[in-house]
Coordinates of C-alpha atoms in Angstrom, one line a residue:
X1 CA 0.0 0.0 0.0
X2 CA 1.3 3.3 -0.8
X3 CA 2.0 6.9 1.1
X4 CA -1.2 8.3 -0.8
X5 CA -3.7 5.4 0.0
X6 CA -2.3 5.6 3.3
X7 CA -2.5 8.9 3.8
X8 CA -6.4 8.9 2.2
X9 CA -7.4 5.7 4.8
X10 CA -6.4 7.9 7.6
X11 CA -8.5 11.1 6.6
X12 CA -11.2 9.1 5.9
X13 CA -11.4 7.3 9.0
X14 CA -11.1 10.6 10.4
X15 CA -14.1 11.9 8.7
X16 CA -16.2 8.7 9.9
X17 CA -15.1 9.6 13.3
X18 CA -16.1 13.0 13.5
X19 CA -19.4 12.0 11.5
X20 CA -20.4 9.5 14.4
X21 CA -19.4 11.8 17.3
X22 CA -20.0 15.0 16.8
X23 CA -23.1 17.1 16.1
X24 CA -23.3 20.8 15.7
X25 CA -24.9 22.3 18.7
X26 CA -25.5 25.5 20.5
X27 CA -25.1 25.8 23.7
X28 CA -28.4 25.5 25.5
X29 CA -29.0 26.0 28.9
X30 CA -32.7 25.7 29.7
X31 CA -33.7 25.6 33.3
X32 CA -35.8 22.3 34.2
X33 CA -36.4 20.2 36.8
X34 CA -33.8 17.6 35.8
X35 CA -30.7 19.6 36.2
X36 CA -28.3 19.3 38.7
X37 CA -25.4 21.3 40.1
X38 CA -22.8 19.8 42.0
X39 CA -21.2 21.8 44.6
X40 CA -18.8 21.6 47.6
X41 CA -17.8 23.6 50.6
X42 CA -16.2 26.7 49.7
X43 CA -12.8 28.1 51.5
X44 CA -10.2 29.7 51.1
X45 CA -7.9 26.8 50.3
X46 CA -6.6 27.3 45.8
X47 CA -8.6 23.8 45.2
X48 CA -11.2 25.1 46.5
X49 CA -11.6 28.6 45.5
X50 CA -11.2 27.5 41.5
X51 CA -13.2 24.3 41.9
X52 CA -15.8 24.6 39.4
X53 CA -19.5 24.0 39.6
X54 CA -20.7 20.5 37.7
X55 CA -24.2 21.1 35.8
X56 CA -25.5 18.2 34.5
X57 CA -28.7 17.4 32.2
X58 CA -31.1 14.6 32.7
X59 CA -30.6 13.7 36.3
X60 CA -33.1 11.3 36.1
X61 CA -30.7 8.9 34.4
X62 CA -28.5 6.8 37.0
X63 CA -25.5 7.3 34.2
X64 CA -25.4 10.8 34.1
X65 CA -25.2 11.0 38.0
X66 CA -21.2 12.1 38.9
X67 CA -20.1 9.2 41.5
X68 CA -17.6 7.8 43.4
X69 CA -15.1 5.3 42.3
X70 CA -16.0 2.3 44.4
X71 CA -14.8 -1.8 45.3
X72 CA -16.1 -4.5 46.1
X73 CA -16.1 -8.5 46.1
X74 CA -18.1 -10.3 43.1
X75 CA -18.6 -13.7 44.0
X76 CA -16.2 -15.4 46.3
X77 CA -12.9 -13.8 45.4
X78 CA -13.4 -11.4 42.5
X79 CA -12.9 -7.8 43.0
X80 CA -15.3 -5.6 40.8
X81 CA -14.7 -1.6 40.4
X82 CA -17.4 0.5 39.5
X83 CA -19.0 4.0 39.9
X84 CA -21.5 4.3 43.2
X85 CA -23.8 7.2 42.2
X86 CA -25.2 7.2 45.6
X87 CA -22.5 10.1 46.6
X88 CA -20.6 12.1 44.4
X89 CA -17.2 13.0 44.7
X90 CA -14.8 15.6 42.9
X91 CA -10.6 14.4 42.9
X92 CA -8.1 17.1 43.4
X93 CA -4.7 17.6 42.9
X94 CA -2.3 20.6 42.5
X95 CA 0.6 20.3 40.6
X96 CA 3.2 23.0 39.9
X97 CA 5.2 23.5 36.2
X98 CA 7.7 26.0 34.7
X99 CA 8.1 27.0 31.4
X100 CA 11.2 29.4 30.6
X101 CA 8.8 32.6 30.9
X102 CA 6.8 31.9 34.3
X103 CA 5.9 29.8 36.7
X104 CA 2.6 28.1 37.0
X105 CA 0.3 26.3 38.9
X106 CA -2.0 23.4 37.3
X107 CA -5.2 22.4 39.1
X108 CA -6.4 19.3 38.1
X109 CA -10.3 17.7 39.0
X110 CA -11.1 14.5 37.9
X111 CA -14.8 13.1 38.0
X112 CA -16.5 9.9 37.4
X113 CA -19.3 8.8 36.0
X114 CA -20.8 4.9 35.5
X115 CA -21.0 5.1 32.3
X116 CA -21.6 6.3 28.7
X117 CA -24.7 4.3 27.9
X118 CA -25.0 1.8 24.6
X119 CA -27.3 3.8 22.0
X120 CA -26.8 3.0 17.9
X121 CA -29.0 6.7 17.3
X122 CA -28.1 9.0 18.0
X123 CA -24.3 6.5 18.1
X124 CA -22.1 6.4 21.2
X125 CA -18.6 5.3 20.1
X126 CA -17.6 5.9 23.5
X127 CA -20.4 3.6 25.0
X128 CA -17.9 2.1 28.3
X129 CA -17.9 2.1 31.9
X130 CA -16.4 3.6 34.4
X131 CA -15.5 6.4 32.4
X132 CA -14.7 10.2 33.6
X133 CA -13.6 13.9 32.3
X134 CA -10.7 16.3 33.6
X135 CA -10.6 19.5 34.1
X136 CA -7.5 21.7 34.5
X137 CA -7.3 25.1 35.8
X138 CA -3.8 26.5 35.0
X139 CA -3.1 29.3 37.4
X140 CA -0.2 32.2 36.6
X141 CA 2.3 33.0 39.2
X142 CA 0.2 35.7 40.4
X143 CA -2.9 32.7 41.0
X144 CA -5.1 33.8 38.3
X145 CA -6.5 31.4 35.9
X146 CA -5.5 32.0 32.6
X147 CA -6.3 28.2 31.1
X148 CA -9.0 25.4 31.3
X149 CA -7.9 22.3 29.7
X150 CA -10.8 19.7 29.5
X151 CA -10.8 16.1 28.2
X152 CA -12.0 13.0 28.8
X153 CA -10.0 10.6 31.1
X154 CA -9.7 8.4 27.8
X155 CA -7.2 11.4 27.0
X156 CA -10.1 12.2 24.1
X157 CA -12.3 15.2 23.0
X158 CA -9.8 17.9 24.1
X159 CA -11.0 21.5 24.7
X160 CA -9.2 25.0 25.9
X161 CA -10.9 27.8 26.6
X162 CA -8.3 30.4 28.2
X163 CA -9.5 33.4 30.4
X164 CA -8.7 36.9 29.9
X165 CA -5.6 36.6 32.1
X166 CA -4.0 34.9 29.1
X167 CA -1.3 36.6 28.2
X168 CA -2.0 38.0 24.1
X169 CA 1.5 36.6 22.8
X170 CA 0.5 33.2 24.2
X171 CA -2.2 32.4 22.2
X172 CA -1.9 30.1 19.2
X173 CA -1.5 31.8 15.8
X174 CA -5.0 31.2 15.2
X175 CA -7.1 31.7 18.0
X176 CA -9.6 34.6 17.8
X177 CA -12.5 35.0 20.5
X178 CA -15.5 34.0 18.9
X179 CA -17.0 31.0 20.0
X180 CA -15.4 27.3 19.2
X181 CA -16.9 24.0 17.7
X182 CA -15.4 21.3 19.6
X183 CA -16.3 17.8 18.0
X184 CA -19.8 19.3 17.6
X185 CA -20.0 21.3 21.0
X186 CA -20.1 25.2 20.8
X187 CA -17.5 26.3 23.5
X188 CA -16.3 30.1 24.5
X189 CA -12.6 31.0 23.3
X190 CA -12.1 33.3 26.3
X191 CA -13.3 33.5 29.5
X192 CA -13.7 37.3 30.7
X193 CA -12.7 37.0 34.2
X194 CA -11.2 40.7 34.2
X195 CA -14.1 42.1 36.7
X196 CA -14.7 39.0 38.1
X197 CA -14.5 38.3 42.3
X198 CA -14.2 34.6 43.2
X199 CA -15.5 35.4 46.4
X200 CA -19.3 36.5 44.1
X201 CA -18.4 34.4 41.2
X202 CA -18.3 30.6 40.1
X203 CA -17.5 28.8 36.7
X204 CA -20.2 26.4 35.7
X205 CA -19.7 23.7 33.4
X206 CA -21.8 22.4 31.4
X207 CA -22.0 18.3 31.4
X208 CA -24.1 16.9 28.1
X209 CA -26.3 14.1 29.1
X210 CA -25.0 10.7 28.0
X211 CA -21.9 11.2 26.7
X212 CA -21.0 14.0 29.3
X213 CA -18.7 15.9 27.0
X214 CA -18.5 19.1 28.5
X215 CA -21.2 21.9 26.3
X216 CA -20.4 24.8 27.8
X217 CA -18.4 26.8 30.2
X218 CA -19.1 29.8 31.5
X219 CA -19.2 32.3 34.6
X220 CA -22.2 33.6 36.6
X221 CA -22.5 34.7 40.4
X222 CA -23.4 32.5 43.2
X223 CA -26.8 33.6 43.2
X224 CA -27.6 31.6 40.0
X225 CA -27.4 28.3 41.8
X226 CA -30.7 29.3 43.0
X227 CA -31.9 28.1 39.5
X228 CA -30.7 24.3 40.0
X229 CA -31.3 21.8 42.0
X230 CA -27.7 21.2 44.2
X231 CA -26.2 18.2 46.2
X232 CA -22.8 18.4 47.9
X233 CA -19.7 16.6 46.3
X234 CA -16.9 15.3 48.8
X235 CA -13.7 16.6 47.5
X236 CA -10.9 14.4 47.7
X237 CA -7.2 13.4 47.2
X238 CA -6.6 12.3 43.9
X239 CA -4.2 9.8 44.7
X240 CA -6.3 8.4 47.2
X241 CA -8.0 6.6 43.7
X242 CA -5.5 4.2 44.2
X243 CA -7.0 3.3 47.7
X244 CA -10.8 2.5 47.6
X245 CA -12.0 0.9 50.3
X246 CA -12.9 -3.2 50.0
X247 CA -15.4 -4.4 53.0
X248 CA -13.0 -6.3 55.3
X249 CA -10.3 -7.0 53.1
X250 CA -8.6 -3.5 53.2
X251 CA -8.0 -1.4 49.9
X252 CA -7.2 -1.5 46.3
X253 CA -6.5 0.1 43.2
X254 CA -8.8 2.1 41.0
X255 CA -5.7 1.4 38.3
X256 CA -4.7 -1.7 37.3
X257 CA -1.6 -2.6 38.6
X258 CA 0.6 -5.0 36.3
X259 CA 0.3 -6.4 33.0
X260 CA -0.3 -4.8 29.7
X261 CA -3.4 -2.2 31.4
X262 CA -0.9 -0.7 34.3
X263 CA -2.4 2.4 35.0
X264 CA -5.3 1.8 33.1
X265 CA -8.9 2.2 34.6
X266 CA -10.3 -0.9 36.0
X267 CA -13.4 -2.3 34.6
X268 CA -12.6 0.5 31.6
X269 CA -13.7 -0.9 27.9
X270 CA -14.5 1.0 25.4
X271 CA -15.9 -2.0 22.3
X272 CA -17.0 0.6 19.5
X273 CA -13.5 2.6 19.6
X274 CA -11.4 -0.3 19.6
X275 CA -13.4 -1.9 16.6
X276 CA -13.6 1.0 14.3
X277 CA -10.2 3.4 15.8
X278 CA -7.9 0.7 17.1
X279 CA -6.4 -0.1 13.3
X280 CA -5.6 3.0 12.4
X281 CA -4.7 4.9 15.3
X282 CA -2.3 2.1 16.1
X283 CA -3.5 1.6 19.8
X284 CA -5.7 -1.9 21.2
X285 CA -6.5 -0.1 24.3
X286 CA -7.7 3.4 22.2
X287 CA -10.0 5.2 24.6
X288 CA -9.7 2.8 27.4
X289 CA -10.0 5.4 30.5
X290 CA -6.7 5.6 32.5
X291 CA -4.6 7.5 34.9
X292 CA -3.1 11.4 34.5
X293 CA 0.6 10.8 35.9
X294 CA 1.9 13.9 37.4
X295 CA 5.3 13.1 35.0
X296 CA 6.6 10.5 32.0
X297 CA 7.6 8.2 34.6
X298 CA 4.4 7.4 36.1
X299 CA 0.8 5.9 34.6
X300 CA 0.5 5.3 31.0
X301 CA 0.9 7.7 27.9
X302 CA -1.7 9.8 28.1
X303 CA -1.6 10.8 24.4
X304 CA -4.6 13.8 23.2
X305 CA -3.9 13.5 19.9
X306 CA -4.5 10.8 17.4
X307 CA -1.8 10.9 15.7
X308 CA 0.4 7.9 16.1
X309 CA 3.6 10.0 15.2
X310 CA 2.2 12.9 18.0
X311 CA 1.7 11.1 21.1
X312 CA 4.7 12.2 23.5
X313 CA 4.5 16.1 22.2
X314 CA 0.7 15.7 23.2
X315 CA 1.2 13.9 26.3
X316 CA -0.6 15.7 28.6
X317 CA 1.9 14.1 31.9
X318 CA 4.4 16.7 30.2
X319 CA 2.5 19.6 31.0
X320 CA 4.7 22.2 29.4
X321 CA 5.4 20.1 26.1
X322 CA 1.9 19.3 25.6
X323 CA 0.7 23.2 26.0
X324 CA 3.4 23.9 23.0
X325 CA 2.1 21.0 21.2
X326 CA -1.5 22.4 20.6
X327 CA 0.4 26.0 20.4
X328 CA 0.0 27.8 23.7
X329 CA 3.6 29.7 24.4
X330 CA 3.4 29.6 28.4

């Protein structure tokens, strides 16, 4: 087979991809009965102040309910990992990075849900369990955010939306401030957080029912909470993933811990990606959910782009090579 049939397989399996996932929206934001807003005790603690407010649609629906990574014994001896809806909990962790012009300071929230349910229409290539979404906040050296960076914890369906603190020469060539399509989700390209006071203010994202892609992002005052219903989210260590609680037998891992998964989400399958993205994107385990190492040396790649020639520049464990990847000169 030669370069140009190559080449032409790959953008077509492309196109086929972005035909099954995506679907152009606008952001909508109706008020009803069924939304919920996840929030936590406020303080004055960074993870706290920046932690964002979860929004999602269709509450009535067990599998869009943000839960808590949970263990337990299936049958005699067989541990089983799932998501227990019955509280929610939000992971934290800060992490610090440097770049040759600043200093900065990246936090990082990690959610779960049970599962992206199976649907054939509209499709669900990402139908899986036990599957999540990131979100980091990437503070400058004076603790303003300047960055969100969302994906999935598959490492798929990347989104940044920066804030007004961005500095202009940091931007990607490209980037102007009208809104963005992000595999079929209209997001903001800036954040106006100029006038904003994080003691009056919180961010709200957006969580789309299903497939919980994140729709929207945006910032509004405390007050608006009024309009959803709430519940409380624990907020947690995010290492302490790799300690869940097992009735009478101790702990264990959220991750597996050997073989050819290490690092990779237990319980984690994703059957439709693997069948029509695993060929050509040269990866078995493509969109398996996994861990976010804090460096190379720890979890699995954690690759954002499909590429197979572009997955240690987009590894998103290498904080500062990953930003200059996508084009973002921190």
């Amino acid at each position: 087979m030669n370069l140009y049939v190559k080449r032409l397989m790959f953008q077509l399996s492309l196109v086929l991809f972005f035909l099954l996932t995506s679907c152009a929206t606008q952001p909508q934001h109706a008020k009803d009965k069924h939304q919920l807003a996840y929030i936590a005790d406020y303080d004055e603690t960074i993870v706290r102040r920046h932690l964002p407010v979860f929004i999602i649609e269709n509450s009535k629906e067990n599998y869009n309910l943000i839960g808590t990574p949970s263990a337990k014994i299936s049958g005699e001896t067989k541990e089983e990992i799932y998501i227990s809806t019955e509280k929610p909990s939000i992971y934290s962790e800060i992490r610090n990075f440097s770049t040759q012009n600043d200093s900065y300071t990246n936090l990082v929230y990690r959610i779960h849900f049970a599962s992206v349910p199976f649907s054939l229409f509209p499709f669900h290539l990402g139908w899986g369990d036990n599957v999540g979404v990131i979100i980091v906040v990437t503070l400058n050296s004076d603790g303003m955010p300047i960055l969100y960076t969302i994906v999935q914890t598959c490492g798929c369906y990347l989104a940044f939306i920066p804030t007004s603190y961005m500095p202009q020469d940091a931007f990607p060539g490209d980037w102007n401030k009208e809104r963005q399509m992000v595999y079929g989700e209209s997001l903001p390209r800036l954040l106006d957080l100029k006038d904003v006071s994080f003691d009056q203010a919180m961010t709200l994202i957006f969580i789309k029912s299903g497939l919980h892609r994140i729709e929207d992002i945006t910032v509004s005052n405390v007050d608006s909470l009024m309009d959803y219903k709430t519940e409380k989210a624990l907020i947690k260590p995010l290492n302490s993933l790799q300690r869940l609680s097992l009735a009478g037998m101790g702990s264990t891992s959220f991750y597996e811990n050997s073989g050819s998964r290490k690092g990779y989400v237990r319980g984690s399958s994703k059957p439709w990606e693997r069948l029509l993205m695993s060929w050509w994107a040269f990866d078995w385990k493509v969109g398996e959910d996994k861990k976010l190492g804090r460096d190379k040396e720890e979890g699995p790649l954690f690759y954002t782009s499909l590429k197979p020639w572009a997955r240690d520049e987009s590894d998103m464990r290498d904080f500062p090579t990953f930003l200059k990847y996508w084009g973002w000169k921190l």
